[in-house]
CSV table of C-alpha atoms in Angstrom, one decimal:
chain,number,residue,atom,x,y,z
S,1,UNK,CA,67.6,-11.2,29.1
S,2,UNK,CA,67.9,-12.5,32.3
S,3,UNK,CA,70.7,-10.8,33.1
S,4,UNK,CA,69.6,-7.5,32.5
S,5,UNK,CA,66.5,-7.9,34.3
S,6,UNK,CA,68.9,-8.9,37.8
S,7,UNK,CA,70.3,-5.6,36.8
S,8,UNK,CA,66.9,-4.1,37.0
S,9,UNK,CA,66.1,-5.9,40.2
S,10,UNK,CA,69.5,-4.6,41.8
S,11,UNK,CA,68.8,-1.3,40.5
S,12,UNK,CA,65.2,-0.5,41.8
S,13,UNK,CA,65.4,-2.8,45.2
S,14,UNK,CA,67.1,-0.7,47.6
S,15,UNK,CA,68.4,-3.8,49.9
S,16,UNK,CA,70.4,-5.5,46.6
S,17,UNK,CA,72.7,-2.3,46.6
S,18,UNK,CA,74.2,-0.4,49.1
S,19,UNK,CA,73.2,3.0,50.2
S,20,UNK,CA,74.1,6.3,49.2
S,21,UNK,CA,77.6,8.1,50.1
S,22,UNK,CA,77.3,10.8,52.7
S,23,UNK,CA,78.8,13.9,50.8
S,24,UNK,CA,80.1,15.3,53.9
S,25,UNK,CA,83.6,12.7,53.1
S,26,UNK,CA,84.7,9.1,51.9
S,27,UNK,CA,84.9,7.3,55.0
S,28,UNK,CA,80.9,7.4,55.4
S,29,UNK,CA,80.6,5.0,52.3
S,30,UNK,CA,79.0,1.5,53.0
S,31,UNK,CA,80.4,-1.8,51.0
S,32,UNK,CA,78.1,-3.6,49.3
S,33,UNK,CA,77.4,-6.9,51.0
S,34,UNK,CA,78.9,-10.5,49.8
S,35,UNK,CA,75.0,-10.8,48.6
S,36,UNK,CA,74.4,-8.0,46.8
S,37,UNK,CA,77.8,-8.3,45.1
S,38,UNK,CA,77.3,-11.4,43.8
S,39,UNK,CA,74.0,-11.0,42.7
S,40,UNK,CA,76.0,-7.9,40.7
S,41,UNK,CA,78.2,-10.5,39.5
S,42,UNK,CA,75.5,-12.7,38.5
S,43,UNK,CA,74.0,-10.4,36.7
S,44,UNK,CA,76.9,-9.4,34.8
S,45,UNK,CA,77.9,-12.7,34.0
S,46,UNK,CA,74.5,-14.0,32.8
S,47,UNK,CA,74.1,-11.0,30.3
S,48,UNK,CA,78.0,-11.1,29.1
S,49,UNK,CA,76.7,-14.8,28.1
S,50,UNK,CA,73.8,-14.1,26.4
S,51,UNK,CA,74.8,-11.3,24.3
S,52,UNK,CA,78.3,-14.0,23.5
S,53,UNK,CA,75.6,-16.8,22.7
S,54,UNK,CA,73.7,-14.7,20.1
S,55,UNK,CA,76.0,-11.5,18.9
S,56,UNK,CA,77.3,-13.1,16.4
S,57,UNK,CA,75.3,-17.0,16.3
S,58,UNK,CA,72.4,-14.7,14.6
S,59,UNK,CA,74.5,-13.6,12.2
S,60,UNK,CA,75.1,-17.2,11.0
S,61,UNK,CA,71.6,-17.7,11.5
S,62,UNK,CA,70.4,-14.9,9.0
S,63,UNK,CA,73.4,-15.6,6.4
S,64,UNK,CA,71.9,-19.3,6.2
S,65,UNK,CA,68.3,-17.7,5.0
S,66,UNK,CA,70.4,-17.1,1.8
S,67,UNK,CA,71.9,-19.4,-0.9
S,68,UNK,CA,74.1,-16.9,-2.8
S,69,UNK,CA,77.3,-15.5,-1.4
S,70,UNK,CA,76.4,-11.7,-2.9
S,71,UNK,CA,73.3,-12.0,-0.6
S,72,UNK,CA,74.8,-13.0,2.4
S,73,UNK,CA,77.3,-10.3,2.3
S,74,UNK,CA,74.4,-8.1,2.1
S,75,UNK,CA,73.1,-9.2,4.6
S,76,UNK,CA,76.4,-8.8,7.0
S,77,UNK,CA,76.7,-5.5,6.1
S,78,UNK,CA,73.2,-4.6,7.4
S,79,UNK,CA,73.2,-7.4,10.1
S,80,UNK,CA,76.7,-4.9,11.4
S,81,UNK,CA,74.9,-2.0,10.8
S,82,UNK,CA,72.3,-3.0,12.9
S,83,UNK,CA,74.0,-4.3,15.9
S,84,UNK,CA,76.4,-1.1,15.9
S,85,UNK,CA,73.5,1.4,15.2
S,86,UNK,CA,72.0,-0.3,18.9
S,87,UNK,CA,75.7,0.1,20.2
S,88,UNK,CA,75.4,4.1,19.4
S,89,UNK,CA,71.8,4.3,21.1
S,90,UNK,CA,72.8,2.3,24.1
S,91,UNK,CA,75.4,4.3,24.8
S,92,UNK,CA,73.7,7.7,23.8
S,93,UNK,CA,70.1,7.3,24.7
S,94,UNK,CA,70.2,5.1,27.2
S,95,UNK,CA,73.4,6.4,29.1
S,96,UNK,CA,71.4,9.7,29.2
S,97,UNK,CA,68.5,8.1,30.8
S,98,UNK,CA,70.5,6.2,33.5
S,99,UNK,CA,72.5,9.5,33.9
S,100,UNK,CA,69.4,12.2,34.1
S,101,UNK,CA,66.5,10.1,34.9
S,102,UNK,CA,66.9,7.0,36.9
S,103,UNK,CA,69.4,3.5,36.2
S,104,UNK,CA,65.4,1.7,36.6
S,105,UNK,CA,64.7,3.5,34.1
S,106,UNK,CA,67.4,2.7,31.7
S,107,UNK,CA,67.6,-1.1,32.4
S,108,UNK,CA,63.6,-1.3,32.5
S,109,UNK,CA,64.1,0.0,28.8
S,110,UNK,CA,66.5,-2.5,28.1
S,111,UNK,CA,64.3,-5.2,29.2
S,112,UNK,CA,61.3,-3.6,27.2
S,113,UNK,CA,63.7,-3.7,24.0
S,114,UNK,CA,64.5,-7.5,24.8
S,115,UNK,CA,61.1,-8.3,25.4
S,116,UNK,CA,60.2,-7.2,21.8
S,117,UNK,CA,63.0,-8.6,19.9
S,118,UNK,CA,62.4,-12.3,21.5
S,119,UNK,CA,58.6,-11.7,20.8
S,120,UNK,CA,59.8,-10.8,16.9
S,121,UNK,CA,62.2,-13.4,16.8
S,122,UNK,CA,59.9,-16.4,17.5
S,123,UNK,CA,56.5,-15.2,15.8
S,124,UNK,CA,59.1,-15.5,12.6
S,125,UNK,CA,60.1,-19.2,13.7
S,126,UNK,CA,57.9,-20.8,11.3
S,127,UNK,CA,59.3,-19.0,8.6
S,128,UNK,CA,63.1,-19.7,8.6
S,129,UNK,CA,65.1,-21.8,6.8
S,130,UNK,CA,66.7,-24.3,9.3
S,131,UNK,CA,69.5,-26.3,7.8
S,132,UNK,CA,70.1,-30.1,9.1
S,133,UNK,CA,73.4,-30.3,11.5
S,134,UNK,CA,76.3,-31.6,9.5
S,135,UNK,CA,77.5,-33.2,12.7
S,136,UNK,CA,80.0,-31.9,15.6
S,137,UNK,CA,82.7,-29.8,14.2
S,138,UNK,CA,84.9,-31.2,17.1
S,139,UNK,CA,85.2,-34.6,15.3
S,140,UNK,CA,86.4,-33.3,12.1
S,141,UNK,CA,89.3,-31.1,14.0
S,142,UNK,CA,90.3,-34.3,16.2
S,143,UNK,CA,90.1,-36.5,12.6
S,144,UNK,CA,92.9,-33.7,11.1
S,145,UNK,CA,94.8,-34.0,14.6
S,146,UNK,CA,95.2,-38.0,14.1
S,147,UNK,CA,95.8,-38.1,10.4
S,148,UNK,CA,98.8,-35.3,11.0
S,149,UNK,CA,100.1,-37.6,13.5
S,150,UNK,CA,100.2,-40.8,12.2
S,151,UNK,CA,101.4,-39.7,9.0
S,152,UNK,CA,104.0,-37.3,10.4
S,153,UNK,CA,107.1,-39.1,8.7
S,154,UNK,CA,105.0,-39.1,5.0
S,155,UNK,CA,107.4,-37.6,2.5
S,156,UNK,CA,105.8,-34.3,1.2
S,157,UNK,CA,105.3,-34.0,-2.2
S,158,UNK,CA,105.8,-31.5,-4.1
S,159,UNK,CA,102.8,-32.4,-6.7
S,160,UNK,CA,100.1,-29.8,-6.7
S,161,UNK,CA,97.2,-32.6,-8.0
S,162,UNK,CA,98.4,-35.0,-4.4
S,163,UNK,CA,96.6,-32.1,-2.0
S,164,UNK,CA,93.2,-31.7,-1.9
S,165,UNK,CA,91.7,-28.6,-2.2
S,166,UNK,CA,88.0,-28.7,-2.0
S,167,UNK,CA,85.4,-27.8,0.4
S,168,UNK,CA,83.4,-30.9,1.9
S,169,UNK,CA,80.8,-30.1,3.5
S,170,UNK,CA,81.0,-32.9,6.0
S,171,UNK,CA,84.7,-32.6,6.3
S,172,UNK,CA,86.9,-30.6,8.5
S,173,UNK,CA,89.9,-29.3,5.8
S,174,UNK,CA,92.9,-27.0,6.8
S,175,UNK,CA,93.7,-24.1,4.9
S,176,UNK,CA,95.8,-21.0,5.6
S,177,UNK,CA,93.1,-18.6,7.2
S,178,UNK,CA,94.3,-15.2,6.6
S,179,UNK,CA,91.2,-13.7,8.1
S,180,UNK,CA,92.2,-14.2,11.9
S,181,UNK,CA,95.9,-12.8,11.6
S,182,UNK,CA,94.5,-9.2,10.2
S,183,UNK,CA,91.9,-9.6,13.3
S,184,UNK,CA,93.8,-9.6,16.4
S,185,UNK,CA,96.4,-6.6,15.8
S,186,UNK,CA,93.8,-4.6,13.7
S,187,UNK,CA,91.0,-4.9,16.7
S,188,UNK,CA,93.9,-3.8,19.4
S,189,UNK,CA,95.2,-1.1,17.5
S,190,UNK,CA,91.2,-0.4,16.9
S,191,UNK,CA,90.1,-0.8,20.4
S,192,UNK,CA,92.8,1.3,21.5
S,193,UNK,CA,91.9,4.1,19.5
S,194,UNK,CA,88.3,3.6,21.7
S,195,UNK,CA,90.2,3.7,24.9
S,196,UNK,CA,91.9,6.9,24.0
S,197,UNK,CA,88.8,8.7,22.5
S,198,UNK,CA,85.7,6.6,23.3
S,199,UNK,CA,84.4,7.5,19.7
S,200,UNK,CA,83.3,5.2,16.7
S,201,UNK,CA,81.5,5.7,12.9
S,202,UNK,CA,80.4,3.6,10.9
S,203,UNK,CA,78.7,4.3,7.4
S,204,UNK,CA,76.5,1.5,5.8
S,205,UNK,CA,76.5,3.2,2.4
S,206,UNK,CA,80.4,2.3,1.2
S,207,UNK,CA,80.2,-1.1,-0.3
S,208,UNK,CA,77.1,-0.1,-2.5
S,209,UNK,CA,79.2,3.1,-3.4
S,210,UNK,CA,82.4,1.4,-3.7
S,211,UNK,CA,80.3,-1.2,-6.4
S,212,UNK,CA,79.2,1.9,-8.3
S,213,UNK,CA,82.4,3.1,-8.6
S,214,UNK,CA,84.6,-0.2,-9.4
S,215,UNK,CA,81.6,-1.9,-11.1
S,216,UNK,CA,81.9,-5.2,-8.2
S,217,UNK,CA,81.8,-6.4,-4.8
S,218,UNK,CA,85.1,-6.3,-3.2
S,219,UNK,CA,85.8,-10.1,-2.0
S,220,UNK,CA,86.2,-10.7,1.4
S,221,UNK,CA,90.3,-10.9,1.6
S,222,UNK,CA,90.2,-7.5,0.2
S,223,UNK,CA,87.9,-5.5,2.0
S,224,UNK,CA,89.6,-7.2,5.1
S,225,UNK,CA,93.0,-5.3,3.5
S,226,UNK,CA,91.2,-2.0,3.0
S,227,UNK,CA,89.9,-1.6,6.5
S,228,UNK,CA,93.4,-2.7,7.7
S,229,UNK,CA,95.1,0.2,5.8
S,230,UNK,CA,92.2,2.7,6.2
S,231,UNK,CA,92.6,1.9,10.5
S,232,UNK,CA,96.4,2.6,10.1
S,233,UNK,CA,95.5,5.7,8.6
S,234,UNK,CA,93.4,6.6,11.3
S,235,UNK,CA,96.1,6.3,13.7
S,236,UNK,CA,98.5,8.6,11.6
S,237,UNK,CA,96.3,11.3,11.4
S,238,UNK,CA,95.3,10.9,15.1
S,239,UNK,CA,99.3,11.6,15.6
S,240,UNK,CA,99.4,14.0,13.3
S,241,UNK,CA,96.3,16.1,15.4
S,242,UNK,CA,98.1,15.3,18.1
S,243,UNK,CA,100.7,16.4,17.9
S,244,UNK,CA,100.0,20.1,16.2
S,245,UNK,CA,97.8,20.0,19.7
S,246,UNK,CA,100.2,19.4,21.8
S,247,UNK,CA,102.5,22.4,20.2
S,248,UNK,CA,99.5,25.0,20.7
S,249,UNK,CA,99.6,23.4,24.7
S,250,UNK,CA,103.4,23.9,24.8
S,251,UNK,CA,102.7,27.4,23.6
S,252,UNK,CA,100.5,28.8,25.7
S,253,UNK,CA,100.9,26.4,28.9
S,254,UNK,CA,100.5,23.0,29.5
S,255,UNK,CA,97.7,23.8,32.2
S,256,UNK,CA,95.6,25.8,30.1
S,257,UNK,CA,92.8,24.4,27.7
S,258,UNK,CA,94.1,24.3,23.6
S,259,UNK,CA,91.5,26.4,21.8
S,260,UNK,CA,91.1,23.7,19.3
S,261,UNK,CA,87.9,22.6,17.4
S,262,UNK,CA,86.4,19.2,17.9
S,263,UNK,CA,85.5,18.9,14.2
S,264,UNK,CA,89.9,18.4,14.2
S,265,UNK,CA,88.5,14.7,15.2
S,266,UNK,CA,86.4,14.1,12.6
S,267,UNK,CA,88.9,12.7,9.9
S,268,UNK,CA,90.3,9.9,11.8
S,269,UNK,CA,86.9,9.1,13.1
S,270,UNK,CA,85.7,8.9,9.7
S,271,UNK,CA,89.0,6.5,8.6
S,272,UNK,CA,88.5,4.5,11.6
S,273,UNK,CA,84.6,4.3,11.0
S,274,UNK,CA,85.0,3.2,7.1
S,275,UNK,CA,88.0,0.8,8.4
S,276,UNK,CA,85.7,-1.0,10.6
S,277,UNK,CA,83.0,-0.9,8.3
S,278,UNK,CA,85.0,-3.0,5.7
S,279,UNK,CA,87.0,-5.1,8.0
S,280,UNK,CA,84.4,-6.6,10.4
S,281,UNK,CA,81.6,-7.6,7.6
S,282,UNK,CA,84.4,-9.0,5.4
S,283,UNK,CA,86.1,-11.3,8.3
S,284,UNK,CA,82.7,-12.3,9.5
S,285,UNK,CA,81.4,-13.0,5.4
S,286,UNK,CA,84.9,-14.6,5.0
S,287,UNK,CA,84.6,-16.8,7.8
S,288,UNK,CA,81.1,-18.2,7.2
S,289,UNK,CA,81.7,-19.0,3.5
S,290,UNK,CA,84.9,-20.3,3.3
S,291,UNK,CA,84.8,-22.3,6.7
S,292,UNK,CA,83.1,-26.0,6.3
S,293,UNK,CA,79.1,-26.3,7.3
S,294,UNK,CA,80.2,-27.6,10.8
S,295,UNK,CA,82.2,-24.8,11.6
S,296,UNK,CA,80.4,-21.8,9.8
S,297,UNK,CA,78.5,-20.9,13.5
S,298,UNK,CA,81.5,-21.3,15.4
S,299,UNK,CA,83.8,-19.6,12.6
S,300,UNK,CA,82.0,-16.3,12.8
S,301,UNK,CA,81.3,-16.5,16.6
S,302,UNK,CA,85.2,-16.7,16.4
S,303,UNK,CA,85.3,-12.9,15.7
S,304,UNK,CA,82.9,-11.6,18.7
S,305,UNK,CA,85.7,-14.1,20.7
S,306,UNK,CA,88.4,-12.0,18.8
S,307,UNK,CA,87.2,-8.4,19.5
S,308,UNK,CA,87.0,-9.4,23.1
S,309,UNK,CA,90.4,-10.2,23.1
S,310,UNK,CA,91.5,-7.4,21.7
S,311,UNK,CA,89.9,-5.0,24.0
S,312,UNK,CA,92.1,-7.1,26.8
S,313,UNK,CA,95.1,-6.5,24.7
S,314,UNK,CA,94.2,-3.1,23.9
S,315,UNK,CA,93.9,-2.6,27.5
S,316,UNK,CA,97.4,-4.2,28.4
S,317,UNK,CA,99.2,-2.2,25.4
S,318,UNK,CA,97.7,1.2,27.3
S,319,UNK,CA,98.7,-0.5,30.5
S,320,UNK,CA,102.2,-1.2,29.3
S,321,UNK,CA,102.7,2.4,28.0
S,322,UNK,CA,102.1,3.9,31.2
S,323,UNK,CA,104.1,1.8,33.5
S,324,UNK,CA,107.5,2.4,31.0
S,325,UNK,CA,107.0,5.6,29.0
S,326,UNK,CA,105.8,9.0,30.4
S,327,UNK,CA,103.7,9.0,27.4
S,328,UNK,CA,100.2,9.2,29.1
S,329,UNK,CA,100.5,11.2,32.7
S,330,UNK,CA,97.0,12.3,34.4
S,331,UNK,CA,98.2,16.0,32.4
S,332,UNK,CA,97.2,15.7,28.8
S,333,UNK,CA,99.4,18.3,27.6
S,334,UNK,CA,102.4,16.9,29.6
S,335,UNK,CA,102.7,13.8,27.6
S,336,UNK,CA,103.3,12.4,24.2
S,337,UNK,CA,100.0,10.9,23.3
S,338,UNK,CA,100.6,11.3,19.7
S,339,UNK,CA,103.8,8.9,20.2
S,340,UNK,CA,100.9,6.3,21.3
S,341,UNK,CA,99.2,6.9,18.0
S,342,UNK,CA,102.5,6.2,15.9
S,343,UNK,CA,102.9,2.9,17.9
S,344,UNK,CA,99.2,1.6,17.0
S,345,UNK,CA,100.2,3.0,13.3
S,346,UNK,CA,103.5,0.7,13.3
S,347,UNK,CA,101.8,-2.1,14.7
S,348,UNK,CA,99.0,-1.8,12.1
S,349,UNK,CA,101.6,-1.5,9.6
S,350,UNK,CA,103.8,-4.6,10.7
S,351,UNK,CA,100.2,-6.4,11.3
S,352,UNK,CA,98.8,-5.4,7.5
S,353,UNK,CA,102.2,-6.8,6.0
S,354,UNK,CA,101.9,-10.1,7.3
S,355,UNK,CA,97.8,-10.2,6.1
S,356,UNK,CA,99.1,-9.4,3.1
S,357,UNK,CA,101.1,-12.9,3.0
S,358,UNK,CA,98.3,-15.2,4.0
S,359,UNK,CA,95.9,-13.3,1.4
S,360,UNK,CA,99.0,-13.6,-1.3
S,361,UNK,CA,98.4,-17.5,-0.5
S,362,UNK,CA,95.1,-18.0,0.1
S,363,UNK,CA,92.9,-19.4,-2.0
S,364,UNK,CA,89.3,-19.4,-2.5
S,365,UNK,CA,87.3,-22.6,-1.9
S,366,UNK,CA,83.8,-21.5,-1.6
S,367,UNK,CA,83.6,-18.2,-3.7
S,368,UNK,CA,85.6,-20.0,-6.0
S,369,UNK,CA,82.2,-22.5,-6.7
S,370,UNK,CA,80.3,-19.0,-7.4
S,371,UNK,CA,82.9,-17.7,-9.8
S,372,UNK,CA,83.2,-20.5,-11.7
S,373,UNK,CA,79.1,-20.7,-11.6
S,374,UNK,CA,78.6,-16.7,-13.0
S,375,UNK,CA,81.4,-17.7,-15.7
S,376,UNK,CA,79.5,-20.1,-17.1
């Protein structure tokens, strides 16, 4: 919060930001001082930290108010609708304020809305469940480093029953997270989708209607899966759109406007949209239960850490495009962006192949306690 209320300051105090641009030409522009940029700076960096520090660390917070796995995939589901339904009115409502009214305004509303949610957040201290630390997850990590070490000349065996499988929860114990190779390649080829076309869905209503249809839950490892194969899709069609656009250009000039409808973008918004809407819950639910106590907050913190990267890559994969294809020039219609789309497709493709081999060999440790628990 403290960030965005330096934005408010920098925003409403006329000596924190530089003046106006004469219209009359360029050269009339001021620079912002050394101060006023690095109170900009400031700014920026306090509220990048905040929203890393509690994004996701609620999440793990609300999950723990819950003993039952069922529950707390619940309440992912809702805790992502809710964080992307504030996404869609910051960037709607409040854009348009900034944009028609006043940037005061909009970061004065920001503040308003932070104001509230702390005020709503600790009023409900007394009632949350607050489980005991399990100790530093660091220790168990540097316990896994040492005992691979000293016992790197151990003959392997090749005895199922001499490997432990089970979740401690004050232990640290390796297994073959599948979750984090479907994240990286499924966020870049996501996130550059958002680069190209700035537009997201999401619909909170699929798991409860994929339930009614298939009679269960989908496990984690699974809807991870779906939502890789639903975002290749998405970039498919894109291509496909594309490139039918592109022909119309062709057809009657490539400086003219394509009388096409936007409703052509609809389907692989709503692929991407259901994609993300089974891919981020499940990574995040897979995370938090299968990772021990000491590492459930930093496990699902991973994937805000993940998404971040991947809007860097998605950035570098655009980048890359431009400086050694003529794929994206400033002309739309004079370049081959649905040959960007099939590239994101093959790399979601290449991406889902390889998720599918750590899911083949994962295996449950903490839904596996529940299964066993409803068969009985």
């Amino acid at each position: 919060m403290q960030g965005i209320i330096l934005l408010l300051i920098c925003s409403t105090i006329d000596s924190l930001r530089p003046p106006p641009c004469d219209p009359s030409g360029p050269t009339s522009c001021i620079s912002p001082s050394t101060l006023q940029l690095s109170i900009l700076y400031l700014a920026i960096t306090l509220a990048t930290i905040g929203v890393g520090g509690t994004r996701f660390t609620l999440g793990s917070m609300g999950a723990d108010q819950f003993n039952h796995p069922k529950h707390q995939w619940s309440f992912f589901n809702w805790y992502m609708f809710a964080m992307y339904t504030s996404i869609v009115m910051s960037t709607t409502a409040i854009t348009y304020v900034e944009d028609d009214v006043s940037w005061g305004w909009g970061f004065g509303i920001c503040v308003a809305a932070n104001v509230v949610g702390l005020i709503v957040f600790v009023a409900g201290s007394r009632f949350y469940r607050r489980l005991k630390p399990k100790g530093s997850p660091f220790t168990g990590l540097a316990r896994v480093v040492v005992a691979a070490v000293q016992k790197r000349n151990v003959v392997v065996s090749n005895k199922s029953e001499d490997y432990y499988y089970g979740a401690d929860d004050g232990q640290v114990n390796v297994v073959a997270a599948a979750g984090p190779s479907g994240t990286f390649k499924f966020n870049v080829s996501f996130h550059t989708r958002l680069h190209l076309s700035h537009h997201n869905l999401r619909r909170p209503v699929l798991l409860p209607a994929w339930q009614k249809v298939t009679g269960q839950f989908p496990p984690p490892l699974q809807r991870i899966g779906i939502g890789h194969v639903l975002c290749a899709l998405s970039m498919a069609v894109s291509a496909v759109v594309e490139s039918n656009r592109l022909k119309e250009a062709h057809n009657i000039g490539t400086n003219s406007i394509v009388p096409m409808s936007t409703l052509w973008l609809v389907p692989q918004l709503v692929l991407a949209g259901m994609g993300e809407a089974f891919h981020f819950p499940g990574n995040t639910a897979l995370f938090y239960q299968e990772f021990p106590v000491t590492l459930k907050s930093t496990a699902t913190a991973m994937v805000s850490m993940m998404i971040s990267i991947a809007f860097y890559l998605s950035t570098a994969v655009v980048g890359i495009v431009q400086r050694e294809t003529n794929w994206l020039p400033d002309n739309i219609n004079e370049g081959r962006l649905d040959n960007v789309y099939w590239l994101c497709f093959g790399l979601g493709g290449v991406n889902f192949v390889y998720y599918l081999g750590c899911a083949w060999f994962y295996k449950y440790q903490g839904l596996a306690k529940v299964a066993d628990e409803n068969k009985a």
